[in-house]
Amino acid sequence: MIERTVFNSHFVKKTLPFTYTQSCTYVDVYMKWKQDPYFESIEHIHKSLELKPIIALKNFIAREPSGSIPISAVSKRGLEFDIHINVARFMRQYPSIFEEFTGPLYNLPWFRLTQEAVEIDKEERRVYEECRDDLREGLRRFILMSREKVLHLKIIKGLEWYLGLPSDFLENPEVNLDGSFRFVEMEDGLKGLAVVQNEGEKVLTVLQRNAIKRGVYSGEPNEAIEFPLFPSQGLRLRRKIEDWLIVFQRLPYVSPYEDYSHLDPSTDLAEKRVVGFLHELLSLFVDHTVERKRLLCLKKQFGLPQKVHKAFERHPRMFYLSLKNKTCTAILKEAFRSKSAIPSHPLLNVRKWYIKLMKQSGRILKSRRVNNRSVDQPNVVKDLDPDYEEDCKGGGAMAD
């Protein structure tokens, strides 16, 4: 459950974060990447990319009144579903989710969802219905972190999988959005979605809310909040980096929801704002991870540095980078090492159920291969042994 905390600006001192003395004390933090078996073994993280096109196809089939489609309906739309092989071949790889049958005309292959997939789809729809307010608040926070409190619709669509939004969420604004959202025309002619904040409202990050609960933060300007750190086993920092990190942790916390226009981008204070943004962003995502390349489109809208990916490398006690699946995935360590600190996304369990069902496909396909070999075996023997029929007629060696 996402909490919304409001501070009245009349009771907060007017000292702004950027009035803090900014100094450039850049320390070159570079460490050789070290694999962490714990994060490499979290299944729902590394199966997420495989699951995404499956869910897209599942949704396409579920929207059909008959609950089934001919293969021709999707055979030429692979890129739309992020599928880079023959779509029919792809669907046949997951018989636990997609059931193939012969259609009513011309003996063409058709597909429908298995009963197990239908049941999980119903549960998913229930979660969307019951948690609509949480999904709306997550989207609201995502937009509020942007420079102008407005984002291109294509950026939102590009990250809707991570935010846990259904693919048609923005197509039904009267149901899914409230009065704080409005669609706008942006300078480049593209449509965007803006959020209007209430006067005096201050949105708190998950770090600020947790610090308030621990009694170490009161919401005053220029207060420091130390990022929770979780060292990986066998990963040690050089003394120079350790000393720099101590100073970095004591810097004022700059919320990603606050104005940052007066920050010198070359200072540690600006870097703390970027790290705080990445922490808050990943805390909003379903499994608290993101493909690092997905952040490239956010730099302009969120005021991120050109080499924003370096923040993950410079803070290995906060983030872990996994190189599985031929991509680089950034993982927020706190979400897995201190599970009570960051609320679990309501959609996470649903995706875990889909992954569990998806894995059953491997066993089904293996069973089919074994059965096919068993059926073909007598024919193989018959072809190789010219006396096969005579032995069978006469009882063979058994008759002797």
C-alpha positions as CSV (number, residue, x, y, z in Angstrom):
1,M,0.0,0.0,0.0
2,I,1.5,3.3,-1.1
3,E,1.2,6.0,1.6
4,R,0.7,9.7,0.7
5,T,2.0,12.1,3.3
6,V,1.3,15.8,3.1
7,F,3.3,18.5,4.9
8,N,1.9,22.1,5.0
9,S,4.5,24.4,3.6
10,H,3.5,27.2,6.1
11,F,5.1,25.2,8.9
12,V,8.4,24.4,7.1
13,K,11.3,26.8,7.1
14,K,12.0,28.5,3.8
15,T,15.6,27.3,3.6
16,L,16.0,25.4,0.4
17,P,18.3,22.4,-0.2
18,F,20.4,24.3,-2.8
19,T,21.4,26.9,-0.2
20,Y,23.6,24.3,1.4
21,T,27.3,24.9,0.6
22,Q,28.0,22.9,-2.5
23,S,31.5,21.6,-3.0
24,C,33.0,19.4,-5.7
25,T,34.9,16.5,-4.0
26,Y,34.5,13.9,-6.7
27,V,36.2,10.6,-5.9
28,D,36.7,8.1,-8.7
29,V,34.8,5.1,-7.4
30,Y,35.5,2.1,-9.5
31,M,35.4,-1.5,-8.4
32,K,35.6,-4.7,-10.4
33,W,32.1,-6.2,-10.8
34,K,31.6,-9.1,-8.5
35,Q,28.8,-11.6,-8.9
36,D,26.4,-12.0,-5.9
37,P,24.8,-15.5,-5.9
38,Y,21.8,-14.2,-3.8
39,F,20.6,-11.6,-6.4
40,E,21.5,-13.9,-9.3
41,S,19.1,-16.5,-7.9
42,I,16.0,-14.4,-7.5
43,E,13.7,-16.1,-10.1
44,H,11.0,-13.4,-10.6
45,I,13.7,-10.8,-11.5
46,H,15.4,-12.8,-14.2
47,K,12.2,-14.4,-15.6
48,S,10.5,-11.0,-15.9
49,L,11.8,-10.3,-19.4
50,E,10.6,-13.7,-20.6
51,L,7.2,-13.2,-19.0
52,K,6.5,-9.8,-20.5
53,P,5.7,-10.9,-24.1
54,I,3.7,-13.9,-22.7
55,I,1.5,-11.5,-20.8
56,A,1.1,-9.3,-23.8
57,L,-0.2,-12.3,-25.9
58,K,-2.3,-13.5,-23.0
59,N,-4.0,-10.1,-22.8
60,F,-4.6,-10.1,-26.5
61,I,-6.3,-13.5,-26.4
62,A,-8.3,-12.6,-23.2
63,R,-9.8,-9.5,-24.8
64,E,-11.4,-11.6,-27.6
65,P,-15.1,-12.4,-26.9
66,S,-14.5,-16.1,-27.9
67,G,-11.3,-16.3,-25.8
68,S,-9.4,-17.7,-28.8
69,I,-7.6,-16.4,-31.8
70,P,-6.3,-17.8,-35.1
71,I,-2.5,-17.7,-35.5
72,S,-3.0,-15.3,-38.4
73,A,-4.2,-12.6,-35.9
74,V,-0.7,-12.3,-34.4
75,S,1.7,-14.0,-36.8
76,K,2.9,-10.7,-38.3
77,R,2.8,-8.7,-35.1
78,G,5.8,-10.2,-33.3
79,L,7.6,-6.9,-32.8
80,E,4.5,-5.4,-31.2
81,F,4.6,-8.1,-28.6
82,D,8.4,-7.9,-28.3
83,I,8.8,-11.4,-29.8
84,H,11.7,-11.9,-32.1
85,I,11.0,-15.4,-33.4
86,N,8.0,-16.9,-35.2
87,V,5.0,-16.2,-33.1
88,A,3.4,-19.6,-33.5
89,R,6.7,-21.2,-32.5
90,F,6.9,-18.9,-29.5
91,M,3.4,-19.8,-28.3
92,R,4.1,-23.5,-28.7
93,Q,7.0,-23.1,-26.3
94,Y,4.5,-22.4,-23.5
95,P,1.8,-25.1,-23.6
96,S,1.0,-24.6,-20.0
97,I,-0.3,-21.1,-20.9
98,F,-1.4,-21.3,-24.6
99,E,-3.5,-24.3,-25.8
100,E,-3.4,-25.0,-29.5
101,F,-6.3,-26.5,-31.4
102,T,-7.6,-26.8,-35.0
103,G,-9.8,-24.0,-36.0
104,P,-13.2,-24.2,-37.6
105,L,-12.0,-23.3,-41.1
106,Y,-9.2,-24.6,-43.3
107,N,-7.6,-26.6,-40.4
108,L,-5.6,-23.5,-39.3
109,P,-4.0,-23.5,-35.9
110,W,-5.9,-21.5,-33.2
111,F,-4.8,-20.7,-29.7
112,R,-6.7,-20.2,-26.4
113,L,-5.6,-19.9,-22.8
114,T,-5.3,-23.0,-20.6
115,Q,-7.7,-23.2,-17.7
116,E,-4.8,-22.4,-15.3
117,A,-3.9,-19.3,-17.2
118,V,-7.6,-18.2,-17.2
119,E,-7.7,-18.5,-13.4
120,I,-4.6,-16.4,-12.9
121,D,-5.9,-13.8,-15.4
122,K,-9.1,-13.5,-13.3
123,E,-7.0,-13.0,-10.2
124,E,-4.9,-10.4,-12.0
125,R,-8.0,-8.5,-13.0
126,R,-9.2,-8.6,-9.4
127,V,-5.9,-7.1,-8.2
128,Y,-6.1,-4.4,-10.8
129,E,-9.6,-3.6,-9.7
130,E,-8.9,-3.6,-5.9
131,C,-5.5,-1.8,-6.2
132,R,-6.4,0.9,-8.7
133,D,-5.7,3.6,-6.2
134,D,-2.2,2.2,-5.5
135,L,-1.4,2.0,-9.3
136,R,-2.7,5.5,-9.8
137,E,-0.5,6.8,-6.9
138,G,2.5,5.1,-8.3
139,L,2.0,6.7,-11.7
140,R,1.4,10.1,-10.0
141,R,4.7,9.8,-8.1
142,F,6.5,8.8,-11.2
143,I,5.3,12.0,-13.0
144,L,5.9,14.2,-10.0
145,M,9.6,13.4,-10.1
146,S,9.9,14.8,-13.6
147,R,11.3,18.3,-14.2
148,E,7.9,19.9,-15.3
149,K,5.6,17.4,-13.6
150,V,4.6,16.2,-17.1
151,L,5.7,13.2,-19.1
152,H,5.4,12.1,-22.7
153,L,2.8,9.3,-23.0
154,K,5.4,7.2,-24.8
155,I,7.7,7.3,-21.8
156,I,4.9,6.1,-19.5
157,K,4.0,3.4,-22.0
158,G,7.6,2.3,-22.2
159,L,7.7,1.8,-18.4
160,E,4.2,0.6,-17.7
161,W,5.4,-3.0,-17.3
162,Y,7.7,-1.9,-14.5
163,L,5.1,0.3,-12.9
164,G,2.6,-2.6,-13.0
165,L,0.1,-0.7,-15.1
166,P,-2.3,-2.8,-17.4
167,S,-1.7,-2.1,-21.0
168,D,-5.0,-0.2,-21.4
169,F,-4.6,1.9,-18.2
170,L,-4.3,5.2,-20.0
171,E,-7.1,4.3,-22.5
172,N,-9.7,4.5,-19.7
173,P,-8.8,7.8,-17.9
174,E,-12.3,8.3,-16.5
175,V,-11.9,5.1,-14.5
176,N,-8.2,4.9,-13.8
177,L,-7.2,8.6,-13.3
178,D,-8.5,11.3,-11.0
179,G,-8.7,15.0,-11.1
180,S,-5.1,15.6,-10.5
181,F,-4.2,14.2,-13.9
182,R,-4.6,16.0,-17.2
183,F,-3.6,15.2,-20.8
184,V,-1.6,18.0,-22.4
185,E,0.0,18.9,-25.8
186,M,3.8,19.1,-25.4
187,E,6.1,21.4,-27.3
188,D,7.2,18.7,-29.8
189,G,3.6,18.0,-30.7
190,L,3.4,14.8,-28.7
191,K,0.8,14.2,-26.1
192,G,1.7,14.1,-22.4
193,L,0.3,13.4,-19.0
194,A,0.6,16.1,-16.3
195,V,0.0,16.1,-12.6
196,V,-1.3,19.1,-10.7
197,Q,-0.1,19.3,-7.1
198,N,-2.2,20.7,-4.3
199,E,-1.0,23.9,-2.8
200,G,1.2,23.2,0.2
201,E,1.6,19.5,-0.6
202,K,4.9,17.8,-0.1
203,V,5.2,14.3,-1.3
204,L,7.6,12.2,0.8
205,T,9.8,9.5,-0.6
206,V,10.0,6.0,0.9
207,L,13.4,6.9,2.4
208,Q,11.8,10.0,4.2
209,R,8.8,8.0,5.5
210,N,11.1,5.3,6.9
211,A,13.4,7.9,8.5
212,I,10.4,9.5,10.1
213,K,9.3,6.2,11.5
214,R,12.8,5.6,13.0
215,G,12.8,9.1,14.5
216,V,15.8,10.3,12.6
217,Y,14.1,12.8,10.3
218,S,11.6,15.6,10.9
219,G,11.1,17.0,7.5
220,E,13.2,20.1,7.9
221,P,15.2,21.5,5.0
222,N,18.9,20.5,4.7
223,E,18.4,17.4,6.9
224,A,20.6,14.5,6.1
225,I,19.2,11.0,5.5
226,E,21.7,8.2,5.1
227,F,21.0,5.6,2.4
228,P,20.6,2.1,3.7
229,L,23.7,0.1,2.6
230,F,24.0,-3.6,2.1
231,P,27.5,-4.7,1.3
232,S,27.9,-7.9,-0.9
233,Q,30.0,-10.6,0.6
234,G,33.6,-10.3,-0.5
235,L,33.2,-6.8,-1.9
236,R,35.4,-4.3,0.0
237,L,35.9,-0.6,-0.6
238,R,39.2,1.1,-0.6
239,R,39.9,3.4,2.3
240,K,39.6,6.5,0.2
241,I,36.2,5.5,-1.0
242,E,35.1,4.6,2.5
243,D,36.0,8.0,3.7
244,W,34.2,9.7,0.8
245,L,31.1,7.6,1.4
246,I,30.9,8.7,5.1
247,V,30.9,12.4,4.0
248,F,28.4,11.6,1.2
249,Q,26.0,10.0,3.6
250,R,26.1,13.1,5.8
251,L,25.0,15.4,3.0
252,P,21.5,16.8,3.0
253,Y,18.9,14.6,1.4
254,V,17.5,16.2,-1.8
255,S,14.1,14.6,-2.5
256,P,13.4,13.8,-6.2
257,Y,10.1,15.5,-5.8
258,E,11.8,18.9,-4.9
259,D,13.2,21.6,-7.2
260,Y,16.8,20.8,-8.1
261,S,17.4,23.6,-10.7
262,H,20.0,25.4,-8.5
263,L,22.1,22.3,-7.8
264,D,25.6,22.3,-9.4
265,P,25.6,19.0,-11.4
266,S,29.3,18.5,-10.7
267,T,28.9,18.3,-6.9
268,D,28.3,15.4,-4.5
269,L,25.0,17.0,-3.5
270,A,23.7,16.7,-7.1
271,E,24.9,13.1,-7.1
272,K,23.0,12.4,-3.9
273,R,19.9,13.8,-5.5
274,V,20.4,11.4,-8.5
275,V,20.9,8.4,-6.2
276,G,17.8,9.3,-4.3
277,F,15.9,9.5,-7.5
278,L,17.0,6.0,-8.6
279,H,16.2,4.6,-5.1
280,E,12.6,6.1,-5.2
281,L,12.1,5.1,-8.9
282,L,13.0,1.4,-8.2
283,S,10.9,1.4,-5.1
284,L,7.9,2.2,-7.3
285,F,8.5,-0.7,-9.7
286,V,6.9,-4.1,-9.4
287,D,10.1,-6.1,-8.6
288,H,12.2,-3.1,-7.7
289,T,14.5,-3.6,-10.7
290,V,14.9,-2.2,-14.2
291,E,16.9,-2.8,-17.3
292,R,19.6,-0.2,-17.1
293,K,19.1,0.8,-20.8
294,R,15.5,1.8,-20.0
295,L,16.7,4.9,-18.1
296,L,18.3,6.4,-21.2
297,C,15.0,8.0,-22.2
298,L,14.5,9.6,-18.8
299,K,17.6,11.8,-18.7
300,K,16.0,14.9,-20.2
301,Q,12.6,14.7,-18.5
302,F,14.1,14.0,-15.0
303,G,17.3,16.1,-15.2
304,L,19.7,13.2,-15.0
305,P,23.3,13.4,-16.0
306,Q,24.6,12.0,-19.3
307,K,26.3,9.1,-17.5
308,V,23.5,8.3,-15.1
309,H,24.3,4.6,-15.3
310,K,27.5,5.4,-13.4
311,A,25.5,6.0,-10.3
312,F,24.8,2.3,-10.0
313,E,28.5,1.5,-10.3
314,R,29.5,4.1,-7.8
315,H,27.1,2.8,-5.2
316,P,27.4,-1.0,-5.1
317,R,26.1,-1.2,-1.5
318,M,22.8,0.2,-2.7
319,F,22.4,-1.3,-6.1
320,Y,23.4,-4.6,-7.7
321,L,23.9,-5.0,-11.4
322,S,23.1,-8.4,-12.9
323,L,24.4,-9.3,-16.3
324,K,22.0,-12.2,-16.9
325,N,19.8,-12.6,-20.0
326,K,22.3,-10.7,-22.2
327,T,21.3,-7.4,-20.5
328,C,22.2,-5.3,-17.5
329,T,19.6,-5.2,-14.8
330,A,19.8,-2.7,-11.9
331,I,18.4,-4.1,-8.6
332,L,17.6,-2.1,-5.5
333,K,19.2,-4.1,-2.7
334,E,17.1,-2.7,0.2
335,A,13.9,-4.2,-1.3
336,F,15.4,-7.7,-0.8
337,R,17.6,-7.3,2.2
338,S,15.2,-5.3,4.3
339,K,11.8,-6.4,3.0
340,S,9.7,-4.4,5.5
341,A,11.3,-1.1,4.4
342,I,9.7,-1.0,0.9
343,P,6.1,-2.0,0.4
344,S,5.5,-5.0,-1.9
345,H,3.8,-4.1,-5.1
346,P,0.3,-5.6,-5.3
347,L,1.0,-7.2,-8.7
348,L,4.2,-9.1,-7.6
349,N,2.5,-12.3,-6.4
350,V,0.4,-12.5,-9.6
351,R,3.6,-12.4,-11.7
352,K,5.1,-15.1,-9.6
353,W,2.1,-17.3,-10.3
354,Y,2.5,-16.7,-14.0
355,I,6.2,-17.6,-13.7
356,K,5.4,-20.8,-11.8
357,L,2.9,-21.7,-14.5
358,M,5.3,-20.8,-17.3
359,K,7.9,-23.2,-15.9
360,Q,5.5,-26.1,-16.2
361,S,5.8,-25.7,-20.0
362,G,9.3,-27.2,-19.8
363,R,8.0,-30.4,-18.1
364,I,5.1,-30.7,-20.6
365,L,7.4,-30.4,-23.6
366,K,9.8,-32.9,-22.1
367,S,7.0,-35.4,-21.5
368,R,5.8,-35.0,-25.0
369,R,9.2,-35.7,-26.4
370,V,9.5,-38.9,-24.3
371,N,6.0,-40.1,-25.3
372,N,6.8,-39.4,-29.0
373,R,10.0,-41.5,-28.7
374,S,8.0,-44.3,-27.1
375,V,5.5,-44.3,-29.9
376,D,8.1,-44.2,-32.6
377,Q,10.3,-46.9,-31.0
378,P,8.5,-50.0,-32.5
379,N,8.7,-48.5,-36.0
380,V,12.4,-48.0,-35.5
381,V,12.9,-51.6,-34.5
382,K,10.8,-52.8,-37.4
383,D,12.8,-50.8,-39.9
384,L,16.2,-52.0,-38.6
385,D,15.3,-55.7,-38.1
386,P,14.1,-57.5,-41.3
387,D,13.0,-60.5,-39.1
388,Y,10.8,-58.4,-36.9
389,E,7.5,-59.5,-38.4
390,E,8.4,-63.1,-38.5
391,D,9.5,-63.1,-34.9
392,C,6.3,-61.5,-33.9
393,K,4.2,-64.0,-35.8
394,G,6.2,-67.0,-34.5
395,G,6.7,-65.6,-31.0
396,G,10.4,-65.0,-31.6
397,A,12.8,-65.9,-28.9
398,M,10.0,-66.0,-26.4
399,A,8.5,-69.0,-28.3
400,D,11.7,-70.9,-28.0
